[in-house]
Short mmCIF file of C-alpha atoms in Angstrom, two decimals:
data_model
loop_
_atom_site.label_atom_id
_atom_site.label_comp_id
_atom_site.label_asym_id
_atom_site.label_seq_id
_atom_site.Cartn_x
_atom_site.Cartn_y
_atom_site.Cartn_z
CA VAL A 1 -59.55 -41.71 19.56
CA LEU A 2 -57.28 -42.75 22.45
CA PRO A 3 -57.46 -40.42 25.49
CA VAL A 4 -54.04 -39.81 27.08
CA SER A 5 -53.50 -37.80 30.25
CA GLU A 6 -49.72 -38.33 30.54
CA PHE A 7 -46.95 -39.85 28.45
CA SER A 8 -45.57 -42.38 30.92
CA LYS A 9 -42.46 -44.41 30.13
CA ASP A 10 -44.24 -47.47 31.55
CA GLN A 11 -47.08 -47.30 29.05
CA PHE A 12 -47.16 -48.37 25.42
CA ILE A 13 -49.34 -48.06 22.34
CA VAL A 14 -50.32 -51.35 20.70
CA LEU A 15 -51.13 -51.07 17.00
CA ALA A 16 -52.64 -53.90 14.96
CA THR A 17 -53.71 -54.39 11.36
CA LYS A 18 -56.49 -56.38 9.68
CA ASN A 19 -53.93 -58.81 8.22
CA GLY A 20 -52.52 -59.75 11.61
CA TRP A 21 -49.49 -57.51 12.12
CA ILE A 22 -48.95 -56.03 15.57
CA LYS A 23 -46.43 -53.70 17.19
CA LYS A 24 -45.80 -52.04 20.54
CA THR A 25 -44.31 -48.56 20.78
CA SER A 26 -43.54 -46.49 23.85
CA LEU A 27 -46.19 -43.86 24.54
CA LYS A 28 -43.42 -41.29 24.98
CA ALA A 29 -42.62 -41.62 21.26
CA PHE A 30 -45.83 -39.69 20.60
CA GLU A 31 -45.28 -36.95 23.18
CA ASN A 32 -44.18 -34.30 20.68
CA LEU A 33 -46.96 -34.58 18.12
CA THR A 34 -47.47 -31.60 15.84
CA SER A 35 -50.32 -30.57 13.58
CA ARG A 36 -48.48 -32.26 10.69
CA GLY A 37 -48.76 -35.63 12.44
CA LEU A 38 -46.30 -38.52 12.66
CA ILE A 39 -45.90 -41.87 10.92
CA ILE A 40 -46.88 -44.54 13.45
CA ALA A 41 -46.55 -47.75 11.40
CA SER A 42 -45.48 -49.16 8.05
CA LEU A 43 -48.17 -51.15 6.25
CA GLY A 44 -48.00 -53.90 3.65
CA GLU A 45 -49.92 -53.65 0.39
CA GLY A 46 -53.66 -54.00 0.97
CA ASP A 47 -53.32 -53.92 4.76
CA ARG A 48 -55.03 -51.43 7.05
CA LEU A 49 -54.33 -50.20 10.59
CA ASN A 50 -57.53 -50.84 12.56
CA TRP A 51 -56.62 -50.92 16.25
CA CYS A 52 -54.78 -48.62 18.62
CA GLU A 53 -54.79 -49.61 22.31
CA ARG A 54 -52.85 -48.63 25.41
CA CYS A 55 -51.10 -51.22 27.59
CA THR A 56 -48.35 -51.88 30.12
CA ASN A 57 -45.98 -54.83 30.33
CA LYS A 58 -48.18 -56.30 33.07
CA ASP A 59 -51.07 -56.80 30.63
CA ASP A 60 -51.91 -59.56 28.18
CA ILE A 61 -53.03 -59.03 24.57
CA LEU A 62 -55.82 -61.10 23.02
CA VAL A 63 -56.26 -61.10 19.25
CA GLY A 64 -59.26 -62.72 17.56
CA SER A 65 -60.03 -63.44 13.92
CA THR A 66 -63.18 -63.30 11.81
CA ARG A 67 -63.12 -67.09 11.39
CA GLY A 68 -63.29 -67.63 15.14
CA GLN A 69 -59.67 -68.19 16.17
CA ALA A 70 -57.96 -66.33 19.01
CA THR A 71 -54.57 -66.10 20.67
CA ARG A 72 -53.42 -64.59 23.97
CA PHE A 73 -49.86 -63.54 24.74
CA ALA A 74 -48.06 -61.37 27.29
CA ALA A 75 -47.54 -57.74 26.32
CA ALA A 76 -44.05 -58.00 27.83
CA ASP A 77 -43.16 -60.63 25.20
CA LEU A 78 -43.91 -58.16 22.40
CA ARG A 79 -40.68 -56.23 21.89
CA ALA A 80 -41.09 -52.45 21.75
CA THR A 81 -40.17 -50.96 18.38
CA GLY A 82 -39.96 -47.52 16.80
CA ARG A 83 -42.78 -45.59 15.13
CA THR A 84 -41.92 -46.55 11.57
CA SER A 85 -41.61 -50.33 12.04
CA ARG A 86 -44.14 -52.76 10.58
CA GLY A 87 -44.21 -55.00 13.63
CA VAL A 88 -44.57 -58.78 13.83
CA LYS A 89 -47.26 -61.38 13.24
CA ALA A 90 -49.79 -61.56 16.08
CA LEU A 91 -51.75 -64.52 14.70
CA THR A 92 -51.14 -66.83 11.76
CA LEU A 93 -54.23 -66.44 9.59
CA LYS A 94 -55.64 -68.96 7.13
CA LYS A 95 -56.53 -67.86 3.62
CA GLY A 96 -59.48 -65.46 3.67
CA ASP A 97 -59.24 -64.80 7.40
CA THR A 98 -58.62 -61.36 8.91
CA ILE A 99 -58.39 -59.89 12.40
CA ALA A 100 -61.76 -59.17 14.01
CA ASP A 101 -60.65 -57.47 17.23
CA VAL A 102 -57.75 -56.75 19.59
CA ASN A 103 -58.17 -56.51 23.36
CA ILE A 104 -55.94 -55.62 26.31
CA LEU A 105 -56.49 -57.88 29.33
CA ASP A 106 -55.49 -56.50 32.73
CA GLY A 107 -56.88 -59.39 34.79
CA MET A 108 -58.96 -57.07 36.94
CA GLY A 109 -62.54 -57.80 38.00
CA ASP A 110 -65.06 -60.12 36.37
CA GLU A 111 -63.95 -59.55 32.79
CA ALA A 112 -65.10 -61.87 30.03
CA LEU A 113 -65.03 -61.76 26.25
CA LEU A 114 -68.24 -60.94 24.42
CA ILE A 115 -68.10 -62.60 21.00
CA VAL A 116 -70.75 -61.61 18.44
CA THR A 117 -71.00 -62.88 14.88
CA MET A 118 -72.18 -60.98 11.82
CA GLU A 119 -75.36 -63.06 11.69
CA GLY A 120 -76.30 -62.27 15.30
CA GLN A 121 -75.00 -65.21 17.35
CA GLY A 122 -73.25 -64.29 20.58
CA LYS A 123 -71.88 -65.52 23.89
CA ARG A 124 -69.56 -64.62 26.71
CA VAL A 125 -66.37 -66.59 27.35
CA LYS A 126 -64.28 -66.31 30.49
CA THR A 127 -60.86 -64.87 29.65
CA ASP A 128 -59.10 -67.62 31.61
CA GLU A 129 -60.23 -70.11 28.93
CA PHE A 130 -57.56 -68.53 26.74
CA ARG A 131 -54.19 -69.49 28.21
CA THR A 132 -51.16 -67.36 27.51
CA THR A 133 -49.07 -68.76 24.65
CA ALA A 134 -46.34 -67.62 22.29
CA ARG A 135 -47.26 -64.88 19.83
CA GLY A 136 -47.65 -65.74 16.16
CA GLY A 137 -49.31 -69.17 16.38
CA SER A 138 -52.59 -70.25 14.81
CA GLY A 139 -54.49 -69.72 18.08
CA VAL A 140 -57.39 -71.70 19.52
CA ILE A 141 -61.10 -71.82 18.77
CA ALA A 142 -62.95 -68.86 20.26
CA ILE A 143 -66.34 -69.68 18.74
CA LYS A 144 -67.79 -72.28 16.40
CA PHE A 145 -70.33 -71.38 13.75
CA LYS A 146 -73.63 -73.16 13.31
CA ALA A 147 -73.65 -75.77 10.52
CA ASN A 148 -76.35 -73.88 8.61
CA ARG A 149 -74.44 -70.59 8.80
CA ILE A 150 -71.47 -71.39 6.59
CA ASP A 151 -70.91 -67.75 5.65
CA ASP A 152 -71.04 -66.40 9.20
CA ARG A 153 -68.01 -64.56 10.58
CA VAL A 154 -67.01 -62.92 13.86
CA SER A 155 -67.99 -59.25 13.95
CA SER A 156 -66.69 -58.30 17.39
CA ILE A 157 -64.69 -59.66 20.34
CA GLN A 158 -64.67 -57.28 23.30
CA VAL A 159 -63.83 -57.36 26.99
CA VAL A 160 -67.00 -56.83 29.03
CA HIS A 161 -68.08 -56.93 32.67
CA GLU A 162 -71.24 -58.27 34.30
CA ASP A 163 -72.80 -54.82 34.79
CA ASP A 164 -72.11 -53.55 31.25
CA GLU A 165 -74.67 -52.80 28.56
CA VAL A 166 -73.97 -53.09 24.85
CA LEU A 167 -75.41 -51.64 21.66
CA LEU A 168 -75.55 -53.97 18.66
CA THR A 169 -75.97 -52.20 15.34
CA THR A 170 -76.54 -53.69 11.89
CA SER A 171 -75.33 -52.37 8.55
CA GLN A 172 -78.93 -51.45 7.65
CA GLY A 173 -79.42 -49.31 10.74
CA VAL A 174 -81.18 -51.63 13.22
CA ILE A 175 -79.95 -51.13 16.78
CA VAL A 176 -80.57 -53.19 19.94
CA ARG A 177 -79.52 -52.48 23.53
CA GLN A 178 -78.76 -55.44 25.79
CA ASN A 179 -77.54 -56.18 29.29
CA VAL A 180 -74.33 -58.18 29.18
CA LYS A 181 -75.50 -60.33 32.10
CA ASP A 182 -78.37 -61.62 29.92
CA ILE A 183 -75.92 -63.09 27.38
CA PRO A 184 -74.89 -66.57 28.58
CA ILE A 185 -71.36 -67.62 29.48
CA GLN A 186 -70.31 -70.58 27.33
CA GLY A 187 -67.15 -72.47 26.48
CA ARG A 188 -64.83 -71.61 23.61
CA THR A 189 -66.26 -74.23 21.26
CA ALA A 190 -69.94 -73.31 21.77
CA THR A 191 -71.88 -71.58 18.99
CA GLY A 192 -73.58 -69.01 21.23
CA VAL A 193 -77.22 -67.91 21.20
CA LEU A 194 -79.16 -65.49 19.03
CA VAL A 195 -78.50 -62.04 20.54
CA GLN A 196 -80.00 -60.06 17.66
CA LYS A 197 -82.20 -61.03 14.74
CA VAL A 198 -80.51 -60.13 11.46
CA ASP A 199 -82.14 -60.15 8.03
CA VAL A 200 -79.29 -62.04 6.38
CA LEU A 201 -81.25 -62.64 3.18
CA SER A 202 -81.41 -58.89 2.53
CA GLY A 203 -77.67 -58.57 3.05
CA ASP A 204 -77.81 -57.17 6.59
CA HIS A 205 -75.21 -58.05 9.23
CA ILE A 206 -73.96 -56.93 12.64
CA SER A 207 -71.54 -54.11 11.88
CA THR A 208 -70.67 -52.72 15.32
CA VAL A 209 -70.90 -53.73 18.97
CA SER A 210 -70.39 -50.85 21.42
CA ILE A 211 -70.20 -50.83 25.21
CA VAL A 212 -72.51 -48.20 26.69
CA PRO A 213 -70.45 -45.76 28.82
CA LYS A 214 -71.41 -45.82 32.49
CA GLU A 215 -72.88 -42.58 33.81
CA GLY A 216 -70.26 -40.46 35.52
CA VAL A 217 -67.33 -42.60 34.33
CA VAL A 218 -64.67 -40.80 32.28
CA ASP A 219 -61.69 -42.53 30.62
CA ASP A 220 -58.31 -41.36 31.90
#
């Protein structure tokens, strides 16, 4: 669900798929929605539309993969296309890799990226460690995995602030609430720390990471 208060010509919808395709469409293209709905993207076989974010041409877009790669590029460099287009490649993925998350960076405040793996490792990384590059490359390392966790993958990459709280939930229904400030800031190539114990042997894994809404704050 993406709350929209007005359909400004200066705002866009960014859509991204699990296989790394991304597109930007003017928000005004969705102004006349009906109960029948509208086609918003064309998808390749086996692909799935997983992300819908709002941005302006002053923002940057950061895309991260499940194998720990990430790329950052200017939203202005992503050409706006119509509703039915497929889009372009955001990140060149290696075999078996998929997109883990898509974030809009506005450069405001003390924002950092919270990276959490399926086996419970996590860290914060300052967004300025990811320099703006051309879209479609192979990206840079966002996190390394511990040598004894060869099957670990990135579950979530989200923009957070120092005063945020997050909920980490596993596929078997275990939930933990944490203060973001208690999760250390590390470099891109660090493996992070254990932010939640996960019973990997039973098949459990981190399935969702959610930012707790601040009291009295309503999205526009």
